[in-house]
Amino acid sequence: MRKTITWMCLVFGCALGLQAAGYEYQYRGEPRPLTLHTARIYVLLESGQTQADLNTLLPDAKIMAWGAQDAARSMNPVEGFALRPGRHWAALEMPSSMTNAAYEALIERLNKNAKVALASPFFTEPLSKPIGMSELFRVKLRSEADLSLLKKMAAQTRTTIIGQNQFMPLWYTLACDKQSQGNALAMANHFGKLGKFDVSEPDLIPTDVMACTTDPFFSMQWGMNNTGQYGGIPGTDIRACLGWGNWTTGDPTVHIAIFDQGFEANHPDLAAGVVGVGFDAYTGTSPAIVQGEHGTACAGIAGARQNNGQGVTGVAPNCGLVDISHPLWFTPNFTTELANGFSWAWTNNVAVISNSWGWFGAPAAILDNAIDNALTLGRGGLGTVVCFATHNYDLPQITYPASANSKVLAVGAMSPCGERKNPGSCDLEGWGSNYGPDLDVMAPGVKVHTTDQQGGNGYDPTDYYATFNGTSSACPHVAGLAGLVISMNNCLTREQVNNIIERSARKVGGYAYGSQPNRPNGDWNFEMGYGLIDVDAALRLTREVYMQNVAINIDSTVQVFGTIAAGFAVTPLVPVGNVDVNAGATLKLFASTSVTLAPGFNVNPGAALQVSIIPFLNCGFWDLSVGRYAPPVVEAVAPPATAENKTAIGTGTSAFDVYPNPLRNRVHVDFELAAAADVAFALYDIGTHPVAGVSASGQYKAGKHSLDLAVNDLAAGVYFLRMRVGETYTVRKVIVLP
């Protein structure tokens, strides 16, 4: 394990005689050896450098991760020390592994470049996946009196103390760059060998902690998690992992129908989610019939099961899958049969219908009628969401039936580089996604890894297909997202689901998005519609309602299964401006988690405000006339006409998150302050009585903060955690388990 290498003089600090050979660090007093992993590298860039600059340094490498150097955000600052602003870090994957000597030479070359603040190696340990090493290392003092020694050592080694752990005050984090006497491993070992500190260790970063699914082929699903597969741009994806982790993977009672050539209900990656036996629109009978490979591929994109040790994952891996089949070829009575498929779907509890088919010309009123019935009568009158592919002719017109009904979601295909799939896009496949005035949103539509018919019946004998293409593959992505949105709130109307998906879409690709007549859900583009669907943003929008820059002149109800925020600047999505409830109007705000009344929320003389936080979801109180939640009023507030009004559930410009939730013994709180403030937390029971012994308070600086609260010996049930910032308040619901 011991060997001499020349680049240690720069990276591991020959000036101090530091670790002239070998890779190891100390863990609990014992040496822990590390082995170079030469297919990856960690780079900290100097201030002002971009991903483009990084690409010029390592043109053959793929950027796996990218972020600002902001580790100090969660720490208490140390006087006299601060990170240089504007630096960014990246983890990169090389085209292939290289010899240790070549790898060491590469790191030495990078560390001589003026754009690089520090290049550091990756390692492995026995049985481990690659381990990154950042520029950080940590030191635990033996007592607070040792801080002066730590500062002296930092100055001598040209390292920076970036902060003190706010919960364990003897722990400090330091940062290196290439001006330091060594990298994080060398510095940690040097500080440790002095024998003056309790612990000294490098910041080693496991790369497999946050894998959002264990499905074997997930790494190839660029549309879910784009790490640069197929030459794509990392991060240009539907943000599925964020959405699943933050919100939901779906509800089995929410059923997504794949209206296609039928799918294999016994496929090991689909079977657990299949609901019923389906319907064959060609014969007009059940069960559905597999009449081609196309439907199985579409079904996997929408709803392949997750973390089952099989193949891929779908966008909505826990929603139910319903099979509606038809051969989709020329036959007499074709449009009537398709119409019957829609009629069967909405009368059989289908929430979403995915349609990866369409044609130019020959529209039919009977099919229009059936689709409209599904859109308006499905889900007990809330409406079934209907998604259609736009087709693959590279033309500025989408195909029928999507073109005939503005209530459907018309879905175009996007390349891994964020472009409308076109004959010149980066995937190098010579076809194009249709576009035009009826286009709504985009989704991944080329080289999509998905399920296939088993054995020799499908596209590929492996039971999975690596390159399913076309707007056919884009459409079920959107159907899956619609299923997730309804899983979050099954009281939403079809129109509300569409609005959420469109409003939350990302403006990717460098296209000119702008305001358009009859396009009320944000900026839109002729080739990209509202942009690329975003699972995390859509589900957040499902749970969060923002009121800003609006005057309430008539009685209004705003209600949501989640949170409401109202005020001058509560969202960046619309221009800033006050919320004024004017004379003669009553505003009712109802939410299941929290209501935020921020500065700029004004209830003027002669107006009234009613606010309620409810502990559960109940569609029986859903008011379809406004599409908002309207439970019985349990609290009414009519504050005076002043921008500084306060209520027990109003808040200022700050917010906080709690987890885990539900919880048992402890709750963790994260919050961020725009400015230094006096902050206090208190817990209340369902009857709004304060819970003794569960509170915290103090003066906090601007920035992000975290704390833990013990909630031992509480009876199971619903509680409310209130945060006071100065003279304003926010409340979040928490659930305590037995």
XYZ file of C-alpha atoms in Angstrom:
738
model
C 0.000 0.000 0.000
C 3.025 2.266 0.455
C 4.567 3.943 -2.562
C 6.321 7.187 -3.370
C 4.695 9.539 -5.878
C 6.043 12.813 -7.136
C 2.813 14.824 -7.154
C 2.530 14.524 -3.365
C 4.668 17.665 -3.119
C 1.763 19.673 -4.455
C -1.236 17.708 -3.289
C -0.122 16.083 -0.058
C 2.288 18.734 1.147
C 5.973 17.865 1.011
C 6.782 21.180 2.740
C 5.464 19.678 5.958
C 6.690 16.171 5.238
C 3.101 15.002 5.078
C 2.203 11.484 4.042
C 4.834 11.077 1.385
C 3.296 7.731 0.479
C 0.155 5.720 1.009
C -3.544 6.430 1.251
C -5.189 5.956 4.620
C -6.950 7.866 7.339
C -7.639 7.287 11.003
C -11.000 5.981 12.167
C -11.446 5.326 15.895
C -7.697 5.209 16.366
C -7.057 2.643 13.642
C -5.642 3.221 10.135
C -8.212 2.685 7.395
C -6.609 2.088 3.965
C -7.963 3.598 0.748
C -7.406 2.576 -2.862
C -7.375 5.043 -5.752
C -10.461 4.913 -7.996
C -9.123 6.313 -11.239
C -12.384 6.620 -13.211
C -13.638 9.610 -11.203
C -12.238 12.884 -9.931
C -13.317 15.770 -7.674
C -12.570 19.344 -8.781
C -13.072 22.624 -6.908
C -13.083 25.528 -9.378
C -11.912 29.045 -8.692
C -14.458 31.846 -8.360
C -16.398 32.667 -11.491
C -15.639 29.432 -13.347
C -18.552 27.570 -14.963
C -19.377 24.083 -16.200
C -18.262 25.246 -19.638
C -14.830 26.077 -18.222
C -14.719 22.650 -16.612
C -15.544 21.040 -19.950
C -12.526 22.748 -21.515
C -10.301 21.287 -18.804
C -11.695 17.756 -19.074
C -13.546 17.563 -22.397
C -14.003 13.785 -22.266
C -15.363 13.674 -18.713
C -19.033 13.669 -17.692
C -20.203 15.916 -14.876
C -21.915 13.655 -12.346
C -22.625 16.334 -9.750
C -22.193 20.111 -9.510
C -22.747 22.619 -6.737
C -21.658 25.806 -5.005
C -19.021 25.644 -2.271
C -21.440 26.470 0.532
C -20.815 23.907 3.286
C -20.581 26.772 5.803
C -24.324 27.401 5.409
C -25.188 25.030 8.264
C -22.380 26.019 10.646
C -21.641 28.705 13.162
C -19.032 31.090 11.664
C -15.561 31.445 13.162
C -14.221 34.972 13.382
C -11.391 35.691 11.011
C -12.156 32.832 8.624
C -14.444 32.661 5.566
C -14.649 30.743 2.304
C -13.749 32.564 -0.878
C -17.094 33.355 -2.557
C -18.142 32.083 -5.951
C -16.354 28.747 -6.016
C -18.094 25.633 -7.363
C -17.272 21.944 -7.023
C -17.874 19.063 -9.412
C -17.598 15.296 -9.396
C -16.653 13.928 -12.799
C -16.556 10.526 -14.452
C -13.722 9.810 -16.880
C -14.289 7.834 -20.102
C -12.400 4.885 -18.588
C -10.128 3.938 -15.750
C -6.435 4.761 -16.080
C -3.232 3.691 -14.434
C -2.435 5.165 -11.059
C 0.516 7.028 -12.541
C -1.600 8.597 -15.281
C -4.304 9.481 -12.754
C -1.806 11.148 -10.433
C -0.336 13.067 -13.369
C -3.816 14.272 -14.346
C -4.493 15.591 -10.843
C -1.097 17.294 -10.817
C -1.873 18.949 -14.170
C -5.276 20.166 -12.961
C -3.776 21.596 -9.794
C -1.406 23.692 -11.899
C -4.299 25.249 -13.831
C -5.357 28.748 -12.760
C -9.055 27.835 -13.064
C -8.751 25.055 -10.486
C -8.746 25.690 -6.743
C -8.125 22.008 -5.944
C -8.370 18.638 -7.681
C -8.740 15.611 -5.411
C -8.846 11.863 -6.042
C -11.648 9.371 -5.617
C -11.056 6.204 -3.606
C -12.621 2.868 -2.810
C -12.596 0.647 0.240
C -13.281 -3.104 0.292
C -16.870 -3.753 -0.895
C -17.495 -0.022 -1.342
C -18.603 1.926 -4.363
C -16.491 4.980 -5.363
C -15.837 7.429 -2.527
C -15.257 11.076 -3.356
C -13.004 13.340 -1.306
C -13.907 17.006 -1.084
C -11.712 19.910 -0.016
C -13.065 19.651 3.548
C -11.769 17.949 6.686
C -13.070 17.890 10.264
C -11.358 18.297 13.624
C -12.840 17.611 17.062
C -11.241 19.609 19.877
C -10.570 18.142 23.291
C -11.898 21.320 24.874
C -12.989 24.793 23.762
C -9.610 26.072 24.954
C -8.022 24.275 21.977
C -9.678 26.613 19.466
C -6.682 28.941 19.585
C -4.401 26.023 18.645
C -6.726 25.087 15.776
C -6.613 28.653 14.471
C -2.823 28.647 14.699
C -2.612 25.354 12.806
C -5.011 26.595 10.142
C -2.875 29.647 9.559
C 0.327 27.585 9.370
C -1.124 25.112 6.855
C -3.011 27.785 4.873
C -6.365 26.113 5.496
C -9.649 27.829 6.360
C -11.867 27.109 9.372
C -15.256 27.413 7.717
C -17.420 26.817 10.768
C -18.329 25.233 14.063
C -20.954 22.498 14.305
C -24.008 24.120 15.869
C -25.054 20.961 17.748
C -21.643 19.521 18.689
C -19.564 22.627 19.411
C -16.232 20.800 19.745
C -16.366 19.849 16.045
C -14.959 22.255 13.426
C -14.811 21.938 9.653
C -11.856 23.251 7.650
C -11.279 23.673 3.913
C -8.179 23.288 1.735
C -7.229 24.518 -1.677
C -4.034 24.095 -3.680
C -2.412 26.906 -1.674
C -2.753 24.737 1.427
C 0.006 22.404 2.630
C -1.988 19.403 1.437
C -5.403 18.144 0.408
C -8.085 17.009 2.839
C -6.569 13.562 3.428
C -3.103 14.946 4.052
C -4.401 17.733 6.293
C -6.596 15.401 8.341
C -3.669 13.054 8.911
C -1.308 15.900 9.763
C -3.657 17.485 12.318
C -4.274 14.038 13.786
C -0.581 13.125 14.144
C 0.021 16.175 16.312
C -1.778 14.391 19.142
C -3.425 17.644 20.198
C -6.954 16.977 18.972
C -9.514 14.278 19.742
C -10.397 13.425 16.100
C -9.231 14.562 12.665
C -10.787 13.089 9.521
C -11.215 13.940 5.811
C -14.615 14.588 4.253
C -15.137 11.352 2.312
C -18.378 11.215 0.333
C -20.087 7.884 -0.438
C -21.639 7.995 -3.906
C -24.410 5.453 -3.373
C -26.191 6.924 -0.348
C -28.817 8.819 -2.288
C -29.620 6.295 -5.028
C -33.338 6.839 -5.279
C -34.019 3.343 -6.578
C -32.218 0.019 -6.689
C -33.650 -1.013 -10.055
C -30.716 -2.393 -12.093
C -31.296 -0.321 -15.257
C -32.164 2.950 -13.533
C -28.698 4.317 -14.308
C -29.648 4.198 -17.999
C -32.947 6.068 -17.551
C -31.626 9.511 -18.454
C -35.138 10.951 -18.474
C -35.489 10.212 -14.756
C -31.926 11.126 -13.755
C -29.725 12.618 -16.473
C -26.057 12.149 -15.608
C -24.899 12.647 -19.201
C -26.033 9.359 -20.730
C -26.057 9.348 -24.551
C -24.106 12.604 -24.610
C -26.835 14.492 -22.776
C -26.635 17.454 -20.427
C -26.577 16.377 -16.750
C -29.644 17.528 -14.851
C -31.829 17.795 -17.954
C -34.431 15.353 -16.700
C -37.870 15.284 -15.083
C -36.445 15.466 -11.520
C -38.086 12.203 -10.596
C -35.800 11.382 -7.664
C -36.549 14.716 -5.997
C -40.263 14.275 -6.535
C -40.342 10.731 -5.181
C -38.162 11.609 -2.194
C -39.953 14.830 -1.280
C -43.526 13.831 -2.008
C -44.811 10.471 -3.280
C -44.293 7.492 -5.575
C -48.031 7.187 -6.137
C -51.203 5.740 -4.675
C -52.382 2.255 -5.771
C -55.984 3.500 -5.820
C -55.077 6.010 -8.566
C -55.352 4.076 -11.832
C -53.437 4.934 -15.018
C -54.715 3.295 -18.201
C -52.332 2.473 -21.033
C -54.556 2.625 -24.132
C -52.371 0.846 -26.659
C -51.728 -2.600 -28.152
C -52.060 -4.183 -24.722
C -49.267 -4.857 -22.244
C -47.983 -8.011 -20.610
C -49.749 -8.050 -17.266
C -47.466 -10.848 -16.052
C -44.246 -8.954 -16.771
C -42.218 -9.151 -13.533
C -41.721 -5.378 -13.529
C -45.420 -4.619 -14.077
C -47.437 -7.428 -12.503
C -47.529 -6.062 -8.950
C -49.248 -2.885 -10.142
C -51.811 -4.289 -12.573
C -55.449 -3.570 -11.675
C -58.116 -5.952 -12.999
C -57.989 -7.665 -16.376
C -58.504 -4.594 -18.535
C -60.578 -4.204 -21.700
C -60.037 -4.952 -25.378
C -61.613 -2.164 -27.420
C -61.404 -4.207 -30.641
C -63.660 -7.008 -29.395
C -65.528 -4.912 -26.835
C -64.816 -7.492 -24.125
C -62.519 -8.176 -21.208
C -59.725 -9.091 -20.699
C -57.285 -6.918 -22.622
C -55.223 -8.690 -25.293
C -51.532 -8.187 -26.052
C -51.410 -7.451 -29.787
C -47.939 -5.944 -30.131
C -44.879 -4.854 -28.195
C -45.676 -1.133 -28.115
C -48.025 -1.204 -25.119
C -45.632 -3.030 -22.783
C -42.968 -0.413 -23.476
C -45.401 2.416 -22.714
C -46.619 0.738 -19.518
C -43.104 0.478 -18.098
C -42.491 4.202 -18.515
C -45.666 5.128 -16.675
C -45.700 2.546 -13.915
C -42.945 -0.083 -13.735
C -42.517 -1.101 -10.107
C -39.663 0.376 -8.072
C -36.996 -1.204 -5.839
C -38.110 -4.715 -6.748
C -34.775 -5.881 -8.140
C -36.239 -5.805 -11.656
C -35.124 -3.669 -14.597
C -36.478 -0.124 -14.616
C -38.752 2.195 -12.670
C -41.809 4.038 -13.921
C -42.699 7.658 -13.217
C -45.565 6.546 -10.947
C -44.267 3.214 -9.618
C -46.969 2.780 -6.979
C -50.013 3.820 -9.027
C -52.286 1.132 -10.459
C -51.939 0.136 -14.119
C -54.994 -0.625 -16.270
C -54.753 -2.236 -19.702
C -56.972 -1.039 -22.574
C -55.966 -2.783 -25.778
C -56.561 -2.399 -29.493
C -54.430 -3.577 -32.441
C -54.219 0.067 -33.636
C -54.316 -0.800 -37.292
C -56.749 -0.076 -40.117
C -60.096 -1.845 -39.622
C -63.738 -0.939 -40.250
C -65.364 0.649 -37.181
C -61.926 1.742 -35.954
C -62.946 5.088 -34.421
C -66.016 3.606 -32.718
C -63.841 0.961 -31.093
C -61.413 3.596 -29.851
C -64.335 5.642 -28.531
C -65.501 2.584 -26.599
C -62.077 2.322 -24.977
C -62.410 5.824 -23.539
C -65.964 5.145 -22.390
C -64.901 1.947 -20.628
C -61.976 3.750 -18.989
C -63.826 6.613 -17.342
C -66.706 4.389 -16.242
C -64.208 1.998 -14.607
C -62.458 4.380 -12.220
C -59.511 5.291 -14.452
C -57.890 8.571 -13.383
C -55.452 9.017 -16.300
C -55.401 7.664 -19.865
C -52.106 7.517 -21.780
C -52.408 7.455 -25.579
C -49.235 7.027 -27.619
C -50.994 7.149 -30.981
C -52.719 9.547 -33.376
C -53.014 10.437 -37.065
C -53.501 13.312 -39.493
C -56.963 13.825 -40.957
C -60.173 11.778 -40.715
C -61.497 13.142 -37.402
C -64.625 11.500 -36.002
C -67.344 13.078 -33.872
C -68.002 9.820 -32.004
C -64.391 9.671 -30.827
C -64.459 13.374 -29.906
C -67.612 12.755 -27.867
C -66.126 9.814 -25.980
C -62.916 11.673 -25.153
C -64.866 14.705 -23.968
C -67.016 12.484 -21.754
C -63.884 11.102 -20.117
C -62.492 14.603 -19.638
C -65.649 15.944 -18.015
C -67.448 12.965 -16.434
C -64.574 10.778 -15.248
C -63.563 10.510 -11.585
C -67.078 11.265 -10.405
C -67.269 14.540 -12.321
C -63.748 15.780 -11.550
C -62.602 14.607 -14.974
C -60.153 11.992 -16.229
C -56.772 13.320 -17.383
C -56.086 12.380 -21.022
C -52.562 12.516 -22.483
C -51.709 12.178 -26.185
C -48.455 11.911 -28.146
C -47.981 14.592 -30.796
C -46.291 12.196 -33.321
C -42.915 11.939 -34.989
C -42.998 13.687 -38.363
C -40.971 16.795 -37.406
C -43.915 18.959 -38.499
C -45.383 22.154 -36.940
C -48.720 20.455 -36.342
C -49.782 17.773 -33.891
C -51.932 14.837 -34.857
C -55.569 14.002 -34.180
C -57.211 13.374 -31.693
C -54.945 15.609 -29.568
C -55.420 18.490 -32.001
C -59.198 18.391 -31.631
C -59.518 19.009 -27.888
C -57.645 21.668 -25.908
C -58.458 19.831 -22.673
C -56.064 16.969 -23.408
C -52.354 17.171 -22.625
C -50.459 17.085 -25.931
C -46.938 15.758 -25.296
C -43.833 16.287 -27.429
C -40.488 14.481 -27.217
C -37.255 15.972 -25.848
C -33.647 14.888 -26.384
C -31.120 14.262 -23.565
C -29.692 17.722 -24.303
C -32.939 19.594 -23.643
C -33.820 20.143 -27.310
C -37.053 19.370 -29.070
C -36.254 15.981 -30.571
C -35.333 16.861 -34.132
C -33.192 15.305 -36.879
C -30.167 17.301 -35.693
C -30.522 16.849 -31.914
C -27.650 15.464 -29.855
C -29.005 11.895 -29.759
C -28.117 11.555 -33.488
C -31.413 9.912 -34.449
C -32.909 11.357 -37.619
C -36.522 12.008 -36.698
C -38.389 14.884 -35.107
C -41.171 15.477 -32.609
C -44.236 17.300 -33.947
C -44.857 20.717 -32.442
C -47.045 23.771 -32.996
C -49.847 25.819 -31.424
C -51.516 22.844 -29.725
C -48.380 21.539 -27.999
C -48.589 21.567 -24.179
C -45.496 20.012 -22.589
C -42.355 18.007 -23.337
C -41.017 14.760 -21.883
C -38.061 12.436 -22.575
C -38.670 10.770 -25.929
C -35.537 9.104 -27.279
C -33.352 6.222 -26.060
C -35.788 5.515 -23.238
C -35.061 2.333 -21.262
C -38.287 0.471 -20.470
C -40.068 -2.868 -20.186
C -40.480 -5.155 -23.202
C -42.489 -8.253 -23.978
C -40.833 -11.291 -22.485
C -38.679 -13.659 -24.469
C -38.636 -13.349 -28.250
C -42.001 -11.591 -28.580
C -40.830 -8.019 -28.088
C -38.253 -5.577 -29.351
C -35.429 -7.304 -27.451
C -35.037 -10.850 -26.048
C -33.878 -9.509 -22.650
C -37.430 -8.488 -21.540
C -36.278 -4.825 -21.505
C -35.766 -2.368 -24.348
C -32.978 0.193 -24.104
C -33.924 2.571 -26.939
C -37.690 3.015 -27.067
C -38.237 6.187 -29.081
C -40.814 8.691 -30.237
C -43.485 10.826 -28.681
C -44.896 7.393 -27.829
C -42.273 7.212 -25.082
C -42.806 10.841 -24.025
C -46.558 10.551 -23.451
C -46.532 7.945 -20.623
C -44.047 10.097 -18.691
C -46.739 12.774 -18.467
C -49.444 10.223 -17.677
C -47.309 8.984 -14.791
C -46.869 12.521 -13.485
C -50.632 13.103 -13.668
C -51.058 9.948 -11.587
C -48.650 11.287 -8.968
C -50.442 14.655 -8.827
C -53.798 12.974 -8.269
C -52.176 10.701 -5.671
C -51.224 13.837 -3.759
C -54.735 15.280 -3.981
C -57.501 13.137 -5.431
C -59.955 16.021 -5.174
C -58.318 17.993 -7.969
C -60.268 18.488 -11.178
C -58.856 17.459 -14.535
C -58.287 21.123 -15.343
C -56.356 21.671 -12.113
C -54.117 18.668 -12.806
C -53.360 19.986 -16.296
C -52.658 23.458 -14.911
C -50.250 22.098 -12.309
C -48.294 20.085 -14.887
C -48.097 23.033 -17.280
C -47.264 25.701 -14.688
C -44.479 23.625 -13.161
C -42.728 22.748 -16.447
C -39.058 23.789 -16.782
C -37.954 26.193 -19.513
C -35.084 24.116 -20.885
C -33.110 24.165 -24.098
C -32.409 27.867 -24.515
C -35.640 28.477 -26.443
C -37.469 31.814 -26.336
C -40.441 31.168 -24.048
C -42.933 34.020 -23.794
C -46.477 35.071 -23.003
C -49.038 33.859 -25.533
C -52.798 34.402 -25.959
C -54.875 31.495 -24.655
C -51.854 30.115 -22.780
C -52.588 31.104 -19.161
C -50.108 28.824 -17.368
C -46.909 30.754 -17.949
C -44.419 31.332 -20.730
C -44.791 29.053 -23.748
C -42.819 28.181 -26.884
C -43.946 26.961 -30.326
C -41.488 24.030 -30.280
C -41.424 23.225 -26.557
C -44.849 24.179 -25.219
C -44.570 25.072 -21.530
C -41.304 23.108 -21.343
C -40.065 19.890 -19.737
C -42.276 18.330 -17.090
C -40.865 18.531 -13.546
C -42.065 15.909 -11.051
C -40.793 17.681 -7.938
C -42.108 21.113 -8.947
C -45.504 19.734 -9.977
C -45.999 17.873 -6.714
C -44.854 20.900 -4.751
C -47.392 23.004 -6.608
C -50.028 20.393 -5.789
C -49.342 20.940 -2.104
C -48.631 24.676 -2.066
C -50.795 27.672 -3.034
C -49.325 31.162 -3.298
C -51.263 34.441 -3.299
C -49.347 37.523 -4.384
C -50.053 40.788 -6.213
C -53.830 40.358 -6.071
C -56.871 42.278 -4.811
C -59.777 40.310 -3.309
C -62.963 42.262 -4.015
C -65.579 39.494 -3.702
C -66.061 36.551 -1.363
C -63.325 34.019 -2.167
C -62.213 30.633 -0.888
C -58.674 29.302 -1.246
C -58.132 25.754 -0.045
C -55.446 23.129 -0.506
C -54.233 19.808 0.856
C -50.972 21.374 1.973
C -49.877 24.955 2.557
C -51.021 28.457 1.635
C -48.762 31.508 1.588
C -50.049 35.033 0.955
C -48.163 38.321 0.890
C -46.042 40.781 -1.058
C -43.208 38.405 -2.061
C -44.035 34.785 -1.209
C -43.229 33.344 -4.661
C -40.870 34.288 -7.509
C -43.362 33.013 -10.089
C -45.419 36.220 -10.324
C -44.622 39.942 -9.912
C -44.328 41.102 -6.302
C -47.273 42.959 -4.838
C -49.635 43.104 -1.879
C -52.606 40.859 -1.254
C -55.480 43.214 -0.343
C -58.781 41.926 0.958
C -61.061 44.881 0.296
C -64.288 46.148 1.870
C -67.279 43.844 1.408
C -65.191 40.739 0.678
C -64.595 37.703 2.883
C -61.497 35.616 2.167
C -61.450 32.037 3.455
C -58.097 30.247 3.642
C -58.087 26.512 4.429
C -55.047 24.229 4.420
C -54.090 20.888 5.910
C -50.523 21.857 6.895
C -49.975 25.596 7.278
C -51.202 29.060 6.350
C -48.633 31.830 5.940
C -49.692 35.494 6.126
C -46.559 37.398 5.161
C -45.857 41.146 5.094
C -47.982 42.715 2.401
C -51.088 40.722 3.322
C -53.750 43.283 4.265
C -57.342 42.933 5.416
C -58.868 46.365 4.929
C -61.777 47.921 6.899
C -65.081 46.256 6.051
C -63.393 43.020 4.922
C -63.149 39.705 6.765
C -60.701 36.814 6.911
C -61.372 33.220 7.930
C -58.492 30.778 8.362
C -58.448 27.089 9.232
C -55.723 24.470 9.575
C -57.232 20.995 9.319
C -55.594 17.799 10.546
C -56.847 15.427 7.814
C -57.962 15.202 4.196
C -61.623 14.855 3.317
C -62.935 15.304 -0.216
C -66.437 15.581 1.166
C -65.675 19.220 1.944
C -64.222 19.948 -1.490
C -66.058 22.847 -3.124
C -66.087 22.141 -6.865
C -67.320 25.642 -7.629
C -63.926 27.012 -6.593
C -61.891 23.828 -6.729
C -60.531 24.450 -3.279
C -60.809 22.772 0.065
C -63.640 24.133 2.254
C -63.939 22.361 5.641
C -66.006 23.708 8.527
C -64.421 26.871 9.891
C -62.623 26.153 13.148
C -60.963 29.537 13.532
C -61.905 32.994 12.295
C -59.543 35.956 12.287
C -60.280 39.550 11.287
C -57.033 41.471 11.813
C -56.889 45.250 11.574
C -56.040 47.000 8.326
C -52.283 47.127 8.650
C -49.366 45.532 6.859
C -47.994 44.460 10.232
C -51.091 42.503 11.328
C -50.407 39.401 13.386
C -52.427 36.242 13.967
C -51.712 32.946 15.616
C -51.166 31.420 12.196
C -49.705 34.269 10.217
C -46.010 34.426 9.438
C -43.234 36.633 8.190
C -40.850 35.928 5.352
C -39.353 32.797 6.920
C -40.433 29.164 6.654
C -39.438 25.871 8.207
C -39.573 22.150 7.492
C -39.975 19.306 9.965
C -38.940 15.655 9.613
C -39.500 12.853 10.172
C -43.232 13.380 9.985
C -44.939 11.239 11.310
C -42.529 10.972 14.249
C -42.119 9.290 17.605
C -39.539 10.728 19.995
C -37.739 13.548 18.189
C -38.416 16.031 15.437
C -35.785 17.767 13.325
C -36.436 21.345 12.213
C -34.770 23.167 9.299
C -35.386 26.872 8.786
C -33.891 29.799 6.944
C -33.841 33.483 7.884
C -33.509 36.407 5.520
C -32.123 38.499 8.388
C -31.030 37.998 11.986
C -34.027 37.536 14.269
C -35.345 36.278 17.587
C -36.822 32.810 16.889
C -38.987 30.595 19.081
C -40.657 27.212 18.571
C -43.612 25.837 20.534
C -45.806 22.746 20.138
C -49.617 22.811 20.441
C -52.136 19.998 20.617
C -55.226 19.682 18.423
C -57.099 21.917 20.838
C -54.427 24.621 20.394
C -53.131 24.138 23.967
C -49.343 24.507 24.366
C -47.482 21.271 25.125
C -45.231 21.743 28.150
C -41.543 21.057 27.704
C -41.453 21.134 23.906
C -40.044 24.515 22.959
C -36.888 26.288 21.862
C -35.866 29.901 21.417
C -32.872 32.041 20.690
C -31.275 34.709 18.523
C -30.259 33.411 15.097
C -28.254 34.981 12.301
C -29.374 35.209 8.681
C -29.036 31.927 6.804
C -29.978 28.289 7.194
C -30.331 26.622 10.601
C -31.257 23.241 12.052
C -32.272 22.022 15.485
C -33.723 18.942 17.183
C -36.669 18.944 19.583
C -37.422 16.073 21.967
C -41.101 15.105 22.009
C -40.938 12.185 24.435
C -44.024 10.745 26.135
C -46.525 12.524 23.893
C -49.814 10.789 23.210
C -50.251 9.728 19.590
C -52.194 12.210 17.509
C -52.077 15.457 15.563
C -50.087 18.439 16.859
C -49.043 21.818 15.499
C -45.485 23.157 15.689
C -45.390 26.959 15.673
C -42.379 29.040 14.681
C -42.237 32.677 15.797
C -39.825 34.969 13.972
C -39.860 38.336 15.678
C -43.551 39.205 15.756
C -44.752 36.864 12.999
C -45.660 33.182 13.003
C -45.784 29.987 10.921
C -47.481 26.711 11.900
C -46.862 23.199 10.543
C -48.835 20.073 11.304
C -46.950 17.121 12.822
C -48.233 13.649 13.578
C -46.956 11.682 16.573
C -47.088 7.898 16.264
C -47.782 5.554 19.178
